[in-house]
Amino acid sequence: MSHPLPVIIQGGMGVGISDWRLARTVAQLGHLGVVSGTALDELLARRLQMGDPGGHMRRALDHFPVPHLAEQVWDTYYIAGGKAPTAAFITRAQPTPTPTQEWQALCVVANFVEVFLAREGHHNPVGINFLEKIQIPHLPSIYGAMLAGVDFVLMGAGIPLKIPGVLDLYVNHNVATYPLNVTGASGDDTVMLSFDPRAVVGLTEPPLKRPMFLAIIASDVLALTLHRRANGRVDGFIVEGPTAGGHNAPPRGALQLNDEGEPVYGVRDVVNLDKLKAIGLPFWLAGGAGAPGRLKEALEVGAAGIQVGTAFAMSAESGLRADYKQALLQQVLAGTADVFTDPRASPTGFPFKVAQLPGTLSDASVIDPRPRICDLGYLREAYRSDDGTTAFRCASERINVSESKGGETAETTGRACICNALMTSAHLPQVRARVHLEPGIVTMGDDLPGVARFIRPGASGYSAADVIATLEVEASLTQSVGPVGP
Ligand SMILES: Cc1cc2nc3c(=O)[nH]c(=O)nc-3n(C[C@H](O)[C@H](O)[C@H](O)COP(=O)(O)O)c2cc1C
């Protein structure tokens, strides 16, 4: 193992919340910075259409090992000076299980760019986070991140049994495959995604570093299954509880809601740490772990450390758009910040934490009038259609369209287009009919009010370094290497 294990992991936060700036800052401070790998193809395309402010995308593209692919992406999307505010971003065809060369190259390049920038100027490890449920981009995304030398791959929201083997194959630029979950497919009816780096990118050497693979789990049974049955090495686990920001694992058993309409979790949802420890791999605790005393407790029960999201999402370096961040910080200071665990909002069907912020999709008056347009499609469900082909539907697309594809009408109720909304929260909103901006949505953990402790008296915000310094002092850490200069 080339690096000591991190004590604090800054969790991956999509879309674009844990971007390269935040991950680089945390890595420079001696802990694990993790970029979100979600929707990086669209993020890069939109950043280029915004004119690449600061020239960071261009700088990273100049380091891509196959220049003509970087130029292909640049030529397709870059707009000098940025698009007009009333102009829409390019709507790309949504990728299928047999995607185009252009999209695969965009995915490889976009993941390379994000990891390259997060690793720039220091020698500390950097990770990338993916959601298992967003399967079609997995293969080119992982390869692009490995081309940039990513040290850790972290994956949750699913059962990533077949990811470790992909990491092993891409070390030598070999073709890898991944099974797509297709609703209604049975028996030996398997759709395999495939990505051949040699065919698309054209490199055969040098060998790439095999990143460590950390699975994000909410059950010790799943951890054991991954340890025993994965097609390659699993290096550790992030144990994520239901207070964490983002998507949460659903509670075991029949869904019960409390008086506020939030899922109720019980004893069956608590991970048995003794069973987890018996596996013998390192683990980190996540979900409110940025609260006072939690790091010390985690170390005392045998964890390697903690993964923290919300505290970093609200720091100055995160990619959350500035007006949303400021409004939420004001709520935090006023004692009015509130997070609702919405069992319906996400088309994935997983509970999704939503910070209550007027003007965003937490507000029914914003959600209801929005036309149900599905044009990004990351969270679409693949299904076996009547004619035997693999088709896609999304519970947040137009209800009659979803129904015409065999989707349950009840499934569409209360669903939000979080793909478009999260793009808006990363400050890259789509423009409709030259005037309407897609509304945003902000996800935060239940401990959002608790970030008040990182704000110094008289200040209106805080930095990622403030979070780390606070956590290190409280846990009397001596392992931290402190700031690492460029
Ligand atoms: C804004 C935000 C976005 C998140 N997005 C993701 C994601 O894309 N993938 C993921 O595995 N976890 C995601 N998470 C969860 C974090 O990686 C982390 O595990 C969690 O935030 C830890 O709990 P905490 O929020 O109480 O600190 C997100 C969390 C936040 C706050």
Coordinates of C-alpha atoms and ligand atoms in Angstrom, one line a residue:
M1 CA 0.0 0.0 0.0
S2 CA 1.7 3.2 -1.1
H3 CA -0.1 5.6 1.2
P4 CA -1.1 5.3 4.9
L5 CA -4.9 5.1 5.3
P6 CA -6.7 8.4 5.6
V7 CA -8.3 9.3 8.9
I8 CA -10.8 11.8 7.5
I9 CA -12.4 11.1 4.1
Q10 CA -14.2 14.0 2.5
G11 CA -17.1 12.1 1.0
G12 CA -17.9 12.3 -2.7
M13 CA -20.7 14.7 -3.3
G14 CA -22.5 15.0 -6.6
V15 CA -23.2 16.7 -8.8
G16 CA -20.1 18.9 -8.7
I17 CA -20.3 19.6 -5.0
S18 CA -17.1 17.8 -4.2
D19 CA -15.4 19.1 -7.3
W20 CA -11.6 19.2 -7.9
R21 CA -11.1 22.3 -5.8
L22 CA -12.6 20.9 -2.7
A23 CA -10.9 17.5 -3.1
R24 CA -7.5 19.1 -3.8
T25 CA -7.8 21.3 -0.7
V26 CA -8.6 18.4 1.5
A27 CA -5.8 16.3 0.0
Q28 CA -3.3 19.1 0.5
L29 CA -4.3 19.2 4.2
G30 CA -3.3 15.5 4.5
H31 CA -6.7 13.8 4.4
L32 CA -8.5 12.0 1.5
G33 CA -10.2 14.4 -0.9
V34 CA -12.8 12.7 -3.1
V35 CA -14.2 14.2 -6.3
S36 CA -17.7 13.2 -7.3
G37 CA -17.6 11.1 -10.5
T38 CA -21.3 11.7 -11.1
A39 CA -22.3 13.3 -14.4
L40 CA -18.7 14.5 -15.1
D41 CA -19.4 14.2 -18.8
E42 CA -22.1 16.8 -18.6
L43 CA -20.2 19.0 -16.1
L44 CA -17.2 19.2 -18.4
A45 CA -19.4 19.9 -21.5
R46 CA -21.2 22.7 -19.6
R47 CA -18.0 24.2 -18.1
L48 CA -16.6 24.5 -21.6
Q49 CA -19.8 26.0 -22.9
M50 CA -19.5 28.6 -20.1
G51 CA -16.1 29.6 -21.6
D52 CA -13.9 27.6 -19.2
P53 CA -13.5 30.4 -16.6
G54 CA -10.0 30.4 -15.2
G55 CA -8.8 28.1 -18.0
H56 CA -8.6 25.1 -15.6
M57 CA -10.3 22.7 -18.1
R58 CA -7.9 23.7 -20.8
R59 CA -4.9 23.2 -18.5
A60 CA -6.0 19.7 -17.7
L61 CA -6.9 18.9 -21.3
D62 CA -3.4 19.8 -22.2
H63 CA -2.2 17.0 -20.0
F64 CA -4.5 14.3 -21.5
P65 CA -2.2 11.6 -23.0
V66 CA -4.0 11.4 -26.3
P67 CA -4.3 15.0 -27.5
H68 CA -6.6 14.5 -30.4
L69 CA -9.4 13.2 -28.0
A70 CA -9.0 16.2 -25.8
E71 CA -9.3 18.4 -28.9
Q72 CA -12.4 16.6 -30.0
V73 CA -14.1 17.4 -26.7
W74 CA -12.8 21.0 -26.8
D75 CA -14.0 21.6 -30.4
T76 CA -17.4 20.2 -29.7
Y77 CA -18.2 22.2 -26.5
Y78 CA -16.0 25.2 -26.0
I79 CA -17.6 28.6 -26.5
A80 CA -15.1 31.5 -26.2
G81 CA -16.4 34.0 -23.7
G82 CA -19.2 31.6 -22.7
K83 CA -22.7 31.0 -24.1
A84 CA -25.3 33.8 -24.0
P85 CA -27.3 33.7 -20.7
T86 CA -30.5 33.0 -22.6
A87 CA -29.0 30.2 -24.7
A88 CA -29.5 26.6 -23.7
F89 CA -26.7 24.1 -23.1
I90 CA -26.3 21.5 -25.8
T91 CA -28.7 18.6 -25.2
R92 CA -26.8 15.4 -25.9
A93 CA -28.3 12.1 -26.9
Q94 CA -28.6 10.0 -23.7
P95 CA -26.0 7.2 -23.8
T96 CA -27.2 3.6 -24.5
P97 CA -25.6 0.3 -23.6
T98 CA -23.8 0.7 -27.0
P99 CA -22.7 4.3 -26.8
T100 CA -21.0 6.4 -29.4
Q101 CA -17.2 6.8 -29.6
E102 CA -17.7 10.6 -29.0
W103 CA -19.6 10.0 -25.7
Q104 CA -17.1 7.4 -24.4
A105 CA -14.2 9.7 -25.2
L106 CA -16.0 12.6 -23.4
C107 CA -16.5 10.4 -20.4
V108 CA -12.9 9.3 -20.3
V109 CA -11.6 12.9 -20.8
A110 CA -14.0 14.4 -18.2
N111 CA -13.0 11.9 -15.5
F112 CA -9.3 12.5 -16.3
V113 CA -9.8 16.2 -16.0
E114 CA -11.4 16.2 -12.6
V115 CA -8.9 13.8 -11.1
F116 CA -5.9 15.5 -12.7
L117 CA -6.9 18.9 -11.3
A118 CA -7.6 17.4 -7.8
R119 CA -4.1 15.9 -7.8
E120 CA -2.3 19.0 -9.2
G121 CA 0.3 20.6 -6.9
H122 CA 0.7 17.9 -4.2
H123 CA 1.6 14.3 -3.8
N124 CA -1.2 13.1 -1.5
P125 CA -3.9 10.6 -2.5
V126 CA -7.2 11.6 -4.1
G127 CA -10.3 9.5 -4.6
I128 CA -13.3 9.4 -6.9
N129 CA -16.9 8.5 -6.0
F130 CA -19.5 6.8 -8.2
L131 CA -23.1 5.7 -7.6
E132 CA -23.5 2.1 -8.6
K133 CA -27.0 2.8 -9.9
I134 CA -25.7 5.1 -12.6
Q135 CA -24.2 2.2 -14.5
I136 CA -23.7 3.2 -18.2
P137 CA -20.8 5.6 -17.5
H138 CA -19.0 3.3 -15.1
L139 CA -16.4 1.8 -17.5
P140 CA -15.1 4.9 -19.4
S141 CA -15.3 6.9 -16.2
I142 CA -13.2 4.5 -14.2
Y143 CA -10.7 4.3 -17.0
G144 CA -10.4 8.1 -17.3
A145 CA -9.9 8.5 -13.5
M146 CA -7.2 5.8 -13.6
L147 CA -5.5 7.5 -16.5
A148 CA -5.1 10.5 -14.2
G149 CA -3.7 8.3 -11.4
V150 CA -6.7 8.2 -9.0
D151 CA -5.7 6.5 -5.7
F152 CA -9.1 5.4 -4.4
V153 CA -12.4 4.5 -6.0
L154 CA -15.4 4.7 -3.7
M155 CA -18.8 3.4 -4.7
G156 CA -22.2 3.2 -3.0
A157 CA -25.9 3.1 -3.9
G158 CA -25.9 -0.4 -5.1
I159 CA -23.9 -3.7 -4.9
P160 CA -20.6 -3.2 -6.8
L161 CA -19.6 -6.8 -6.9
K162 CA -18.1 -6.5 -10.4
I163 CA -16.1 -3.2 -10.0
P164 CA -12.9 -4.5 -8.4
G165 CA -12.3 -6.8 -11.5
V166 CA -12.7 -3.7 -13.7
L167 CA -10.0 -1.9 -11.8
D168 CA -7.7 -4.9 -12.3
L169 CA -8.3 -5.1 -16.1
Y170 CA -7.7 -1.4 -16.7
V171 CA -4.3 -1.5 -15.1
N172 CA -3.1 -3.0 -18.4
H173 CA -5.7 -1.1 -20.6
N174 CA -7.6 -4.3 -21.2
V175 CA -11.3 -4.4 -22.2
A176 CA -13.7 -4.7 -19.3
T177 CA -17.4 -5.5 -19.1
Y178 CA -20.1 -4.7 -16.6
P179 CA -23.7 -6.2 -16.3
L180 CA -26.5 -3.6 -16.7
N181 CA -29.5 -4.1 -14.3
V182 CA -32.5 -4.5 -16.6
T183 CA -35.9 -4.6 -15.0
G184 CA -37.9 -7.5 -16.5
A185 CA -34.9 -9.4 -17.8
S186 CA -34.8 -12.9 -16.6
G187 CA -32.4 -15.9 -16.3
D188 CA -29.6 -15.7 -18.8
D189 CA -30.9 -12.5 -20.4
T190 CA -27.9 -10.3 -19.5
V191 CA -27.0 -7.0 -21.1
M192 CA -23.2 -6.4 -20.8
L193 CA -21.7 -2.9 -21.0
S194 CA -18.3 -3.0 -22.5
F195 CA -15.5 -0.5 -22.8
D196 CA -12.2 -1.2 -24.6
P197 CA -9.6 1.4 -23.8
R198 CA -7.4 0.3 -26.7
A199 CA -10.1 0.8 -29.2
V200 CA -11.4 4.2 -27.9
V201 CA -8.3 5.8 -26.4
G202 CA -5.6 3.8 -28.1
L203 CA -3.1 3.4 -25.2
T204 CA -1.5 0.1 -24.3
E205 CA 1.0 1.4 -21.8
P206 CA 2.3 2.4 -19.3
P207 CA 0.5 0.2 -16.8
L208 CA -1.8 2.2 -14.6
K209 CA -1.9 2.2 -10.8
R210 CA -4.7 0.0 -9.4
P211 CA -6.7 2.2 -7.1
M212 CA -7.9 1.0 -3.7
F213 CA -11.6 0.1 -3.8
L214 CA -13.9 1.2 -0.9
A215 CA -17.5 0.1 -0.9
I216 CA -20.1 2.3 0.8
I217 CA -22.5 0.1 2.7
A218 CA -25.3 0.3 5.2
S219 CA -25.3 -3.4 6.2
D220 CA -22.7 -5.8 7.5
V221 CA -24.3 -8.5 5.4
L222 CA -23.6 -6.5 2.3
A223 CA -20.0 -5.9 3.4
L224 CA -19.5 -9.7 3.9
T225 CA -21.1 -10.4 0.5
L226 CA -18.8 -8.0 -1.2
H227 CA -15.8 -9.3 0.6
R228 CA -16.6 -12.9 -0.3
R229 CA -18.1 -12.6 -3.8
A230 CA -16.6 -9.6 -5.5
N231 CA -14.6 -10.3 -8.6
G232 CA -11.5 -8.7 -7.2
R233 CA -10.1 -7.1 -4.1
V234 CA -12.3 -4.9 -1.9
D235 CA -10.0 -2.8 0.3
G236 CA -12.4 -1.4 2.9
F237 CA -15.8 -0.1 3.7
I238 CA -17.5 3.2 4.4
V239 CA -20.4 2.5 6.8
E240 CA -23.0 5.1 6.0
G241 CA -25.9 5.7 8.4
P242 CA -29.3 7.1 7.5
T243 CA -28.5 10.7 8.8
A244 CA -25.9 11.2 5.9
G245 CA -26.5 13.7 3.1
G246 CA -27.4 12.5 -0.4
H247 CA -29.3 9.3 -1.0
N248 CA -29.8 6.9 1.9
A249 CA -30.3 3.2 1.9
P250 CA -34.0 2.5 2.4
P251 CA -35.0 1.1 5.8
R252 CA -35.3 -2.8 6.1
G253 CA -38.8 -4.2 5.8
A254 CA -42.0 -2.3 4.9
L255 CA -41.6 1.4 4.6
Q256 CA -43.0 3.3 7.6
L257 CA -43.2 7.1 7.7
N258 CA -43.1 9.3 10.8
D259 CA -45.5 12.2 11.3
E260 CA -43.4 14.5 9.1
G261 CA -43.5 11.9 6.3
E262 CA -39.9 10.7 6.6
P263 CA -38.8 7.0 6.6
V264 CA -38.4 5.5 10.0
Y265 CA -35.2 3.5 10.7
G266 CA -35.0 0.9 13.4
V267 CA -32.6 -1.5 15.1
R268 CA -32.4 -3.7 12.0
D269 CA -30.8 -0.8 10.1
V270 CA -27.9 -0.5 12.5
V271 CA -24.7 -2.1 11.2
N272 CA -23.2 -4.7 13.5
L273 CA -19.7 -3.4 13.9
D274 CA -18.4 -6.6 15.5
K275 CA -19.4 -8.6 12.4
L276 CA -17.9 -5.9 10.2
K277 CA -14.7 -6.0 12.1
A278 CA -14.5 -9.8 11.9
I279 CA -14.1 -9.3 8.1
G280 CA -10.7 -7.8 8.9
L281 CA -10.8 -4.8 6.5
P282 CA -10.5 -1.1 7.4
F283 CA -13.7 0.9 7.7
W284 CA -14.8 4.5 8.2
L285 CA -18.0 5.7 9.8
A286 CA -20.2 8.2 7.9
G287 CA -23.4 10.0 8.7
G288 CA -23.2 12.9 11.2
A289 CA -19.5 12.0 11.8
G290 CA -18.5 15.7 11.6
A291 CA -20.3 16.3 15.0
P292 CA -18.3 16.8 18.2
G293 CA -16.6 13.7 19.5
R294 CA -17.6 11.4 16.6
L295 CA -14.1 11.0 15.2
K296 CA -12.7 10.0 18.6
E297 CA -15.5 7.6 19.1
A298 CA -15.0 6.1 15.6
L299 CA -11.3 5.5 16.3
E300 CA -12.2 4.0 19.7
V301 CA -14.5 1.4 18.2
G302 CA -11.8 0.4 15.7
A303 CA -12.6 2.4 12.6
A304 CA -9.8 3.8 10.5
G305 CA -11.6 7.1 10.7
I306 CA -14.7 8.9 9.4
Q307 CA -16.2 10.1 6.1
V308 CA -17.7 13.6 6.3
G309 CA -19.9 15.2 3.7
T310 CA -22.2 18.0 4.9
A311 CA -19.5 20.0 6.7
F312 CA -17.4 20.1 3.6
A313 CA -20.4 20.7 1.3
M314 CA -21.0 23.9 3.2
S315 CA -17.4 25.0 3.2
A316 CA -16.0 27.8 1.0
E317 CA -14.3 25.4 -1.4
S318 CA -17.3 23.3 -2.4
G319 CA -18.9 23.5 -5.8
L320 CA -22.4 24.4 -4.3
R321 CA -23.5 27.6 -5.9
A322 CA -22.7 30.6 -3.8
D323 CA -26.2 32.0 -3.3
Y324 CA -27.6 28.7 -2.1
K325 CA -24.6 28.2 0.3
Q326 CA -25.0 31.7 1.7
A327 CA -28.7 31.3 2.2
L328 CA -28.2 28.0 4.0
L329 CA -25.4 29.4 6.2
Q330 CA -27.7 32.2 7.2
Q331 CA -30.4 29.6 8.2
V332 CA -27.7 27.7 10.1
L333 CA -26.7 30.9 12.0
A334 CA -30.4 31.8 12.6
G335 CA -31.1 28.3 13.9
T336 CA -33.7 27.6 11.2
A337 CA -31.8 25.1 9.0
D338 CA -33.9 22.0 8.3
V339 CA -33.4 18.8 6.3
F340 CA -36.2 16.6 5.1
T341 CA -35.6 12.9 4.3
D342 CA -37.8 12.7 1.2
P343 CA -38.9 9.2 0.4
R344 CA -40.3 10.2 -3.0
A345 CA -38.1 12.9 -4.5
S346 CA -35.5 10.7 -6.1
P347 CA -36.5 8.6 -9.1
T348 CA -34.2 5.9 -7.8
G349 CA -36.8 5.2 -5.1
F350 CA -34.1 5.7 -2.4
P351 CA -34.8 8.2 0.3
F352 CA -33.1 11.5 -0.5
K353 CA -32.1 14.2 1.9
V354 CA -33.4 17.7 0.9
A355 CA -32.4 20.9 2.6
Q356 CA -35.4 23.2 2.9
L357 CA -34.5 26.2 0.8
P358 CA -37.2 28.5 -0.7
G359 CA -36.9 28.8 -4.5
T360 CA -35.6 25.2 -4.9
L361 CA -37.5 21.9 -5.4
S362 CA -37.9 21.6 -1.6
D363 CA -40.8 24.0 -2.2
A364 CA -44.0 22.5 -3.7
S365 CA -44.8 25.8 -5.5
V366 CA -41.5 25.4 -7.5
I367 CA -41.9 21.6 -8.1
D368 CA -45.5 21.6 -9.3
P369 CA -45.3 23.9 -12.4
R370 CA -42.0 22.4 -13.7
P371 CA -42.6 20.5 -16.9
R372 CA -41.5 16.9 -16.4
I373 CA -38.6 16.9 -18.9
C374 CA -36.1 14.1 -18.7
D375 CA -33.1 15.0 -20.9
L376 CA -30.1 14.1 -18.8
G377 CA -31.2 10.6 -17.9
Y378 CA -28.5 9.5 -15.4
L379 CA -31.1 8.0 -13.1
R380 CA -33.2 6.2 -15.8
E381 CA -34.2 2.6 -15.2
A382 CA -33.3 0.1 -17.9
Y383 CA -36.1 -2.3 -18.7
R384 CA -36.9 -5.1 -21.1
S385 CA -39.5 -3.7 -23.5
D386 CA -42.2 -5.7 -25.2
D387 CA -40.2 -5.9 -28.4
G388 CA -37.3 -7.4 -26.5
T389 CA -35.0 -4.4 -26.7
T390 CA -33.4 -2.6 -23.8
A391 CA -35.3 0.6 -23.2
F392 CA -35.2 3.3 -20.5
R393 CA -37.8 5.1 -18.4
C394 CA -37.6 7.6 -15.5
A395 CA -40.2 8.0 -12.7
S396 CA -39.7 11.8 -13.0
E397 CA -40.4 12.1 -16.7
R398 CA -43.8 13.0 -18.2
I399 CA -46.3 10.7 -16.5
N400 CA -48.0 9.6 -19.8
V401 CA -44.5 8.8 -21.3
S402 CA -43.5 6.8 -18.2
E403 CA -46.9 4.9 -18.3
S404 CA -46.5 4.2 -22.0
K405 CA -43.2 2.5 -21.1
G406 CA -45.0 0.3 -18.6
G407 CA -44.0 2.4 -15.6
E408 CA -46.3 2.3 -12.6
T409 CA -48.3 5.6 -12.3
A410 CA -47.9 5.5 -8.5
E411 CA -44.2 5.4 -9.0
T412 CA -44.3 8.9 -10.6
T413 CA -45.9 10.7 -7.7
G414 CA -43.7 13.2 -5.9
R415 CA -40.6 12.5 -8.1
A416 CA -38.3 15.4 -8.9
C417 CA -35.9 15.7 -11.8
I418 CA -32.8 15.7 -9.5
C419 CA -30.5 15.4 -12.5
N420 CA -31.4 18.8 -13.8
A421 CA -31.9 20.2 -10.3
L422 CA -28.4 19.2 -9.1
M423 CA -26.8 20.7 -12.3
T424 CA -28.5 24.0 -11.2
S425 CA -27.1 23.7 -7.7
A426 CA -23.6 23.3 -9.3
H427 CA -24.3 26.6 -10.9
L428 CA -24.8 25.2 -14.4
P429 CA -28.6 25.5 -14.9
Q430 CA -30.3 24.5 -18.1
V431 CA -32.2 27.3 -19.8
R432 CA -35.7 26.5 -21.2
A433 CA -37.3 28.6 -24.0
R434 CA -34.7 31.2 -23.5
V435 CA -36.2 32.4 -20.2
H436 CA -36.8 29.6 -17.7
L437 CA -34.0 28.4 -15.6
E438 CA -34.2 24.8 -14.2
P439 CA -34.8 25.0 -10.4
G440 CA -32.2 23.6 -8.1
I441 CA -32.3 21.1 -5.2
V442 CA -29.8 20.9 -2.3
T443 CA -29.0 17.7 -0.5
M444 CA -27.5 17.9 3.0
G445 CA -27.2 15.6 6.0
D446 CA -29.4 15.8 9.1
D447 CA -26.5 17.5 10.8
L448 CA -26.7 20.6 8.7
P449 CA -27.5 22.8 11.7
G450 CA -24.4 21.4 13.3
V451 CA -22.0 23.1 10.8
A452 CA -22.6 26.3 13.0
R453 CA -19.6 25.1 15.1
F454 CA -17.2 25.7 12.2
I455 CA -18.2 29.4 11.7
R456 CA -16.0 31.7 13.8
P457 CA -17.7 34.5 15.7
G458 CA -18.4 37.4 13.3
A459 CA -17.8 35.3 10.2
S460 CA -20.5 34.2 7.7
G461 CA -18.8 31.0 6.5
Y462 CA -15.8 28.7 6.9
S463 CA -13.2 26.8 5.0
A464 CA -12.4 23.1 4.5
A465 CA -9.3 23.8 6.6
D466 CA -11.5 25.0 9.5
V467 CA -13.4 21.7 9.4
I468 CA -10.2 19.6 9.4
A469 CA -8.5 21.7 12.1
T470 CA -11.6 21.4 14.4
L471 CA -11.9 17.6 13.9
E472 CA -8.1 17.0 14.3
V473 CA -8.0 19.0 17.6
E474 CA -11.0 17.3 19.0
A475 CA -9.6 13.9 18.3
S476 CA -6.1 14.8 19.4
L477 CA -4.8 13.5 16.1
T478 CA -1.1 13.3 15.6
Q479 CA -1.3 11.4 12.3
S480 CA -2.2 14.4 10.2
V481 CA 0.6 15.6 8.0
G482 CA -0.8 19.1 7.9
P483 CA -0.8 21.4 4.9
V484 CA 1.3 20.2 2.0
G485 CA 2.7 22.9 -0.3
P486 CA 2.5 22.7 -4.1
Ligands
LIG1 C1 -24.3 17.5 -1.0 C2 -24.1 16.0 -0.9 C3 -24.0 15.2 -2.0 C4 -23.7 13.9 -1.8 N1 -23.6 13.1 -2.9 C5 -23.1 11.8 -2.8 C6 -22.8 11.1 -4.0 O1 -22.9 11.5 -5.1 N2 -22.3 9.8 -3.8 C7 -22.2 9.2 -2.6 O2 -21.8 8.1 -2.5 N3 -22.5 9.9 -1.5 C8 -22.9 11.2 -1.6 N4 -23.1 12.0 -0.4 C9 -22.8 11.4 0.9 C10 -21.4 11.8 1.4 O3 -20.4 11.2 0.5 C11 -21.1 11.3 2.8 O4 -21.1 9.9 2.9 C12 -22.2 11.8 3.8 O5 -22.4 13.2 3.5 C13 -21.7 11.7 5.2 O6 -22.7 12.1 6.1 P1 -22.8 13.7 6.6 O7 -23.5 14.4 5.5 O8 -23.6 13.6 7.8 O9 -21.4 14.2 6.8 C14 -23.5 13.3 -0.5 C15 -23.6 14.1 0.6 C16 -23.9 15.5 0.4 C17 -24.0 16.3 1.7

